Short mmCIF file of C-alpha atoms and ligand atoms in Angstrom, two decimals:
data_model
loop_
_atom_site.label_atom_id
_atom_site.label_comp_id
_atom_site.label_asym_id
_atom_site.label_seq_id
_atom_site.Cartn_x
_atom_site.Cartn_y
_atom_site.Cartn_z
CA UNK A 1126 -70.92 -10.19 34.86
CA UNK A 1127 -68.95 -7.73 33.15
CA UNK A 1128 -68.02 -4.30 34.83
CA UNK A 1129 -69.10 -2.20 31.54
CA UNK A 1130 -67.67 1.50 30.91
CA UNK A 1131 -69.02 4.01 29.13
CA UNK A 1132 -67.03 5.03 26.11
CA UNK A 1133 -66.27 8.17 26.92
CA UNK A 1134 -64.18 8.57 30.29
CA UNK A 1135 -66.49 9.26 32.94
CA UNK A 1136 -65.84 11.77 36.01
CA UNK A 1137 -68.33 10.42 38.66
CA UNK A 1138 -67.65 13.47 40.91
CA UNK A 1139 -69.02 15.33 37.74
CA UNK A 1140 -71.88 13.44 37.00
CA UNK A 1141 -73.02 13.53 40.49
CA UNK A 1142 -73.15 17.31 40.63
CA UNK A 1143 -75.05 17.01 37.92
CA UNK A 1144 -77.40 14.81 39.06
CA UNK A 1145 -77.94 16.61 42.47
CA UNK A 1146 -78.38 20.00 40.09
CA UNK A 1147 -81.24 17.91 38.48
CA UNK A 1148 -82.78 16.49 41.06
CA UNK A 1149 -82.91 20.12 43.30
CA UNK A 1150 -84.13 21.63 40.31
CA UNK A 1151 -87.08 18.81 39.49
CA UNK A 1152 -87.60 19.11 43.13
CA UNK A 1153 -88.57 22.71 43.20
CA UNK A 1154 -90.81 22.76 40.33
CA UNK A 1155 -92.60 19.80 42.13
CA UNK A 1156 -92.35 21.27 45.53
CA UNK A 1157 -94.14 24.08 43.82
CA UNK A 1158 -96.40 22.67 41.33
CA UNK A 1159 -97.88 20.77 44.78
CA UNK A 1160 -98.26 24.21 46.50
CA UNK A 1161 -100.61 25.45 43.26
CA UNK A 1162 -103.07 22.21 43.92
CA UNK A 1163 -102.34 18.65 41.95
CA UNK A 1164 -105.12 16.54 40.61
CA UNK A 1165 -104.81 13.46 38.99
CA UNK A 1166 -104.29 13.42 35.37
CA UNK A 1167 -104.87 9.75 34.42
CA UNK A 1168 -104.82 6.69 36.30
CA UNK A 1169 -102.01 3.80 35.02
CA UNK A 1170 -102.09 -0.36 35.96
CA UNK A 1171 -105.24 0.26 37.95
CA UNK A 1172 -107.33 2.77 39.18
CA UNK A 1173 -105.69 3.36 42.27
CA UNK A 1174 -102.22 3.75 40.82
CA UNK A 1175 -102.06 7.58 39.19
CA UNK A 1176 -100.05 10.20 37.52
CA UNK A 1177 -100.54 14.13 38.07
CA UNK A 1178 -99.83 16.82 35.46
CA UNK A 1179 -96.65 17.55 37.40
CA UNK A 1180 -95.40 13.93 37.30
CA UNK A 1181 -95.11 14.27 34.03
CA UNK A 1182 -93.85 18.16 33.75
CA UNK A 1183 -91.22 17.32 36.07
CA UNK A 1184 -90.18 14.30 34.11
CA UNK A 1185 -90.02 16.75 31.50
CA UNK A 1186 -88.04 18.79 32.52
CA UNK A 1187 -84.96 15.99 34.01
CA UNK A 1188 -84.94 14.76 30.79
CA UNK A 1189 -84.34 17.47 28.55
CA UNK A 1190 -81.65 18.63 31.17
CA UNK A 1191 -79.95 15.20 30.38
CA UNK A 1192 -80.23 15.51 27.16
CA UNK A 1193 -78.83 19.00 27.03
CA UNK A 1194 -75.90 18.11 29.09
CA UNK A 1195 -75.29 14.64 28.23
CA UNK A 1196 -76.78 13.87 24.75
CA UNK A 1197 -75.27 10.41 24.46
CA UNK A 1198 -76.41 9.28 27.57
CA UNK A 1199 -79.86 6.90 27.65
CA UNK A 1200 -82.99 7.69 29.31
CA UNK A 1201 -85.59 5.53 31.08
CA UNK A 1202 -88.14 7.25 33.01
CA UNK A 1203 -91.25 6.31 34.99
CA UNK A 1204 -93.71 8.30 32.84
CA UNK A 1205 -92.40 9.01 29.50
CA UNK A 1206 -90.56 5.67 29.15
CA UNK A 1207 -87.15 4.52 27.72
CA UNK A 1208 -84.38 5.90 25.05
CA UNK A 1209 -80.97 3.97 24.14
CA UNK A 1210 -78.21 6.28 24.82
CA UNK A 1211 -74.76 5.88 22.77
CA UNK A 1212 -72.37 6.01 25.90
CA UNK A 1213 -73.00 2.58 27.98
CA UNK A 1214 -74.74 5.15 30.47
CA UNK A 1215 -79.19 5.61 31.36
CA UNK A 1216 -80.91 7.64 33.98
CA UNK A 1217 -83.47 5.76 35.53
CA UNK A 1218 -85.49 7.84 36.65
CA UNK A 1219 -88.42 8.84 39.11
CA UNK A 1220 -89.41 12.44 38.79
CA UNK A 1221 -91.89 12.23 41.69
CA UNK A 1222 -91.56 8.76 43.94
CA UNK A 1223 -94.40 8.55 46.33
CA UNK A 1224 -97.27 10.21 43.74
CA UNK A 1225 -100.29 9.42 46.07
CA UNK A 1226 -98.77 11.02 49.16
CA UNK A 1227 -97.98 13.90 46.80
CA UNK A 1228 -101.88 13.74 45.51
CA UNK A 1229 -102.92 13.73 49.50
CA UNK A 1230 -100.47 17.01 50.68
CA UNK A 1231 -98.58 14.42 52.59
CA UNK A 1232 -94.57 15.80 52.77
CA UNK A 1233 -92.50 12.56 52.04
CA UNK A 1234 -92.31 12.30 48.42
CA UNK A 1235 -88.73 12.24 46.21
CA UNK A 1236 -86.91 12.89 42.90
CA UNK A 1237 -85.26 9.88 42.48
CA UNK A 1238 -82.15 9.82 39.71
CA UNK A 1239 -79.64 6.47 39.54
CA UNK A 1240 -77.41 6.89 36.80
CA UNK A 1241 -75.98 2.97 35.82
CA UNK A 1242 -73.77 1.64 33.49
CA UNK A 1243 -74.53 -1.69 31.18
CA UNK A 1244 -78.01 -2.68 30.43
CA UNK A 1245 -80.70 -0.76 32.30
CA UNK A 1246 -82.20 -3.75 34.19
CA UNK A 1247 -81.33 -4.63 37.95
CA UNK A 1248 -79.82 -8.11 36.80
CA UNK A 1249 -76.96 -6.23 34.62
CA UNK A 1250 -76.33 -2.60 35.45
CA UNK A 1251 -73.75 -1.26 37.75
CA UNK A 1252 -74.99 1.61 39.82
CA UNK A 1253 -73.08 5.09 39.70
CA UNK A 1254 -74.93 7.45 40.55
CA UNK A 1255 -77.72 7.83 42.86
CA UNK A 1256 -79.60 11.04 44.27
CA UNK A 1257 -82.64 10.93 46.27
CA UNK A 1258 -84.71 14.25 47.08
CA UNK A 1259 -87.69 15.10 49.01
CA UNK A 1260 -88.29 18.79 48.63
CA UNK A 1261 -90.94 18.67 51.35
CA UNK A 1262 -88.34 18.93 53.74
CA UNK A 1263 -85.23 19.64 51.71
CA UNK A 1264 -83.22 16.42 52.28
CA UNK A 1265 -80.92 15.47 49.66
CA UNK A 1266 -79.05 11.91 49.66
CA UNK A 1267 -76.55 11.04 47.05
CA UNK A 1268 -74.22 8.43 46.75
CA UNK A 1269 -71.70 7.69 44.31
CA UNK A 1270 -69.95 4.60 43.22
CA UNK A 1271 -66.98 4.02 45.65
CA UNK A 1272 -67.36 7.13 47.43
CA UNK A 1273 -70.14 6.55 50.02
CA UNK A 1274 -73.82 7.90 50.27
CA UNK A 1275 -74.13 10.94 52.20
CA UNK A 1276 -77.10 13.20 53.19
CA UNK A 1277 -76.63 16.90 53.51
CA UNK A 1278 -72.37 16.61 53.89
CA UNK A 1279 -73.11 13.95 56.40
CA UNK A 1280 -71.76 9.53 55.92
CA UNK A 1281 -74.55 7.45 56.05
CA UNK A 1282 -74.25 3.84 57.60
CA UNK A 1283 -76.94 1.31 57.52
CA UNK A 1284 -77.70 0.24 61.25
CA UNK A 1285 -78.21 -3.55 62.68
CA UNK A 1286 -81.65 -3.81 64.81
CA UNK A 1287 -81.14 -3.51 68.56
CA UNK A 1288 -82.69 -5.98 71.10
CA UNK A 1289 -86.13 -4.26 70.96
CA UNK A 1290 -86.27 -5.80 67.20
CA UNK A 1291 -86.03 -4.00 63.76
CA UNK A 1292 -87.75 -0.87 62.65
CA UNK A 1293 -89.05 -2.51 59.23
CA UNK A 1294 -90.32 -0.66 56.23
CA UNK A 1295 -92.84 -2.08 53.22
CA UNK A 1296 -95.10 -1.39 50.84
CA UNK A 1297 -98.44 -2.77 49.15
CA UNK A 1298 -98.20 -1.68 45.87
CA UNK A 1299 -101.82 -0.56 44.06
CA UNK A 1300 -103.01 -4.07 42.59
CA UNK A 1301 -105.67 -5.33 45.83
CA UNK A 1302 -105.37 -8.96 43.50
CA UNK A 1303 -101.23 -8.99 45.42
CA UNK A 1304 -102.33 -7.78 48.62
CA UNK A 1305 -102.93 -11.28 50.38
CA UNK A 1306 -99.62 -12.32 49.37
CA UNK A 1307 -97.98 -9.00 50.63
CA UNK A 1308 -99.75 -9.62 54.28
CA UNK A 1309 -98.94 -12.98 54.94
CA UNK A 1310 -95.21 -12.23 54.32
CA UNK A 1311 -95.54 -9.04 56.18
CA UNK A 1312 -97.06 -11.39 59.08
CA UNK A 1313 -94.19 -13.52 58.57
CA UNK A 1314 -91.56 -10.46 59.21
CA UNK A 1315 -93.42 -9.04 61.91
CA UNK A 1316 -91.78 -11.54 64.71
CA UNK A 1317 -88.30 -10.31 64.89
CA UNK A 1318 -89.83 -6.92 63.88
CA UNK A 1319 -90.34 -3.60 66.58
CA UNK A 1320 -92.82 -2.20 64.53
CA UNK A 1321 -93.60 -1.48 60.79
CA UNK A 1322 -93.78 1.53 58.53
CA UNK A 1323 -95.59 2.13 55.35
CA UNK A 1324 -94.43 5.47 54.45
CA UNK A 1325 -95.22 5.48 50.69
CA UNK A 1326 -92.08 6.02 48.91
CA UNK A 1327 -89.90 3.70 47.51
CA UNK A 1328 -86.51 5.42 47.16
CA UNK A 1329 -87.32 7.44 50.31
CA UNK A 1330 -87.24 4.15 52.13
CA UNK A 1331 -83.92 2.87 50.86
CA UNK A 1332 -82.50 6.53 51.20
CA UNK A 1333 -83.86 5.70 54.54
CA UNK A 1334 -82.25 2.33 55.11
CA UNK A 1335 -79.52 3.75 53.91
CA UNK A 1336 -79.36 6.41 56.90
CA UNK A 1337 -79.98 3.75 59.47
CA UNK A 1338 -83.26 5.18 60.11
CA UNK A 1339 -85.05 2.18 59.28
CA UNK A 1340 -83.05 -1.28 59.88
CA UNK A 1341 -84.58 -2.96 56.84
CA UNK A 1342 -87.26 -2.66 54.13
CA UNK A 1343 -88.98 -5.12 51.55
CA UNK A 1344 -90.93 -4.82 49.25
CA UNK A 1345 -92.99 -6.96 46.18
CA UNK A 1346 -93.40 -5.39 42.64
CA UNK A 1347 -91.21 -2.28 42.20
CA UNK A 1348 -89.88 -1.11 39.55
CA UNK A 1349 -86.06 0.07 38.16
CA UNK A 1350 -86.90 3.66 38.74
CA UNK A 1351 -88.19 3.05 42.18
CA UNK A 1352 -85.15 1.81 43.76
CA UNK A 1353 -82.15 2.24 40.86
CA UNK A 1354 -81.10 5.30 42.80
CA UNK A 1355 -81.83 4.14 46.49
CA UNK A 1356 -79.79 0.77 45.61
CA UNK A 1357 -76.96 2.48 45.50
CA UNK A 1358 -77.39 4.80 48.68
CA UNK A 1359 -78.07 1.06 50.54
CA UNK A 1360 -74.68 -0.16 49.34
CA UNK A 1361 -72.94 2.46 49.70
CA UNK A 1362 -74.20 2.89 53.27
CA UNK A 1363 -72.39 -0.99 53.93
CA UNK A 1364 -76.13 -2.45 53.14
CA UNK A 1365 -77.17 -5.55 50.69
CA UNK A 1366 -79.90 -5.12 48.93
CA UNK A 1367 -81.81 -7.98 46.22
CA UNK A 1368 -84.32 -9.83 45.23
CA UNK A 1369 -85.05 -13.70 45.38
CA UNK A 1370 -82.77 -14.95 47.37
CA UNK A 1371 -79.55 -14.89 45.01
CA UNK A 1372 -81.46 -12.50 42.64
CA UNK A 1373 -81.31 -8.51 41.73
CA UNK A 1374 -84.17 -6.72 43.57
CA UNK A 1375 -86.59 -5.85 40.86
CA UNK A 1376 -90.77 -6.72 39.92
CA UNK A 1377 -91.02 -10.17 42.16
CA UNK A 1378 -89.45 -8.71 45.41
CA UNK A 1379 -87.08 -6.08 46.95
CA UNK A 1380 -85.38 -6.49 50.28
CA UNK A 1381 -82.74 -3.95 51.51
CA UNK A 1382 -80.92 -3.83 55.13
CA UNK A 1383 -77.69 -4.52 56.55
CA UNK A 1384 -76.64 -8.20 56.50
CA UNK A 1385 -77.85 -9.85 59.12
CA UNK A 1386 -81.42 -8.54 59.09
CA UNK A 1387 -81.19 -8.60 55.24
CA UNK A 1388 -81.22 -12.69 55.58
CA UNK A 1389 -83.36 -12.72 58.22
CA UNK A 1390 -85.86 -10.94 55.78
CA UNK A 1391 -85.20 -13.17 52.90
CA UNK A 1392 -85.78 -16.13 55.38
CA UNK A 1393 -88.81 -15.38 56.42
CA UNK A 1394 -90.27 -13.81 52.99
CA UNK A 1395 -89.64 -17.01 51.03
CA UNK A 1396 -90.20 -19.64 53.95
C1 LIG B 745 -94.71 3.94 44.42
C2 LIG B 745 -94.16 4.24 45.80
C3 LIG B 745 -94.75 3.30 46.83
C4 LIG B 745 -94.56 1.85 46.46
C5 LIG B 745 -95.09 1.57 45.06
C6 LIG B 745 -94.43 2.51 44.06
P1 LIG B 745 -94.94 5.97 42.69
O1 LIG B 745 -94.11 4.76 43.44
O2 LIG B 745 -92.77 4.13 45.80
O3 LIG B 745 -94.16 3.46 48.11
O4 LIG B 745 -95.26 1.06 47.38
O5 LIG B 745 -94.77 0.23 44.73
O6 LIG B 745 -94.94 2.25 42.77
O7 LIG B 745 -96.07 5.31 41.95
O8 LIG B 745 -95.41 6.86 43.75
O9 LIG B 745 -93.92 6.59 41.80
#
């Protein structure tokens, strides 16, 4: 695959600050949006999977702050879908990752913004920018190509499981028709596992991976905005992260961790 660049020269130091700028700014109109009371303002693939009114304000608002500072650059966003860009660069984007906690008052929801190079598909992009923020709590994780993910001024490293087994993440997506499928692997997992999370958040999860906080995560049927950002904060950290085994992560399964737990996942997911 080829490494493609954007026509015009790119300063990723640049376009990171101006992702972060985004995200905080996306983040407090959600953070405050939730304070005023959310309710749902349509359901999507099925009636458990739903958008609010500020899911799509806040989407709103990241892109026309691309556009305004980057016209060139493509757009592909959870709710109001996908543009073509002129300069080899998209924001994939998440404006609120973890909706139903979100919908429930729960704190652990995100802005998540990757900004990638080439085609916007896991198979064929190359992450450059990725910035993950929950402004529940105020964390902010960014990484940038080649120059590490950090959260708050701090490196992040992904960690290797201890003795006691690893701290595992996953997710069930909203379909009930995929939920057999997403036990039994689960079951499969649990042996080498300590114990399990379901946090609800995609890109919080790899932001979490990504911070050694969790020692692996998989997951069945996300999609590019859910982990495009989060990708990049697991590599960065020294993680892997795919998909079928020798695949990008995408629809049919994500698994993220550092490498020896990240095979052990794949091994047991597709035994
Ligand atoms: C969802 C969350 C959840 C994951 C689902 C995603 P959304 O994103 O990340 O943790 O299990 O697969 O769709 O709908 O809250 O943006």
């Amino acid at each position: 695959m080829s490494d493609v660049s954007p026509a015009a020269p790119l300063d990723l130091d640049d376009l990171t600050a101006l992702a972060v700028d985004i995200a905080r700014e996306a983040g407090e109109l959600a953070r405050r949006r939730r304070s005023e009371g959310v309710t749902v303002a349509a359901t999507k693939s099925v009636i458990a999977d739903v958008v609010t009114e500020a899911d799509r304000e806040v989407e709103r608002l990241i892109r026309d702050r691309i556009a305004a500072a980057r016209p060139a650059d493509g757009f592909f966003g959870e709710e109001t879908g996908a543009e073509r860009g002129t300069s080899g660069l998209t924001w994939v984007v998440d404006p609120i990752d973890g909706t139903v906690n979100y919908l429930y008052g729960i704190p652990h929801y995100a802005v998540s913004i990757g900004v990638v190079a080439g085609e916007p598909v896991p198979s064929e992009w190359q992450q450059r920018v990725g910035v993950v923020f929950n402004p529940a709590n105020g964390e902010l994780f960014q990484a940038t190509r080649g120059r590490g993910a950090w959260l708050d001024g701090q490196r992040l490293a992904v960690s290797e499981p201890s003795e006691a087994g690893a701290l595992v993440a996953t997710g069930f997506g909203y379909d009930p028709a995929t939920h057999d499928g997403d036990f039994a692997r689960l079951r499969r997992v649990m042996p080498f596992a300590r114990d399990v999370r379901r946090a609800g958040a995609a890109s919080l999860d790899l932001a979490y991976v990504a911070a050694g906080r969790l020692d692996g995560y998989f997951e069945r049927g996300l999609h590019a905005w859910d982990h495009a950002a989060g990708g990049l904060l697991v590599l960065e950290a020294g993680g892997l992260i795919g998909g079928s085994p020798d695949d990008a992560p995408g629809r049919e399964m994500t698994i993220a961790a550092g490498s020896a737990l990240f095979e052990r996942i794949s091994t047991a997911v597709y035994q």
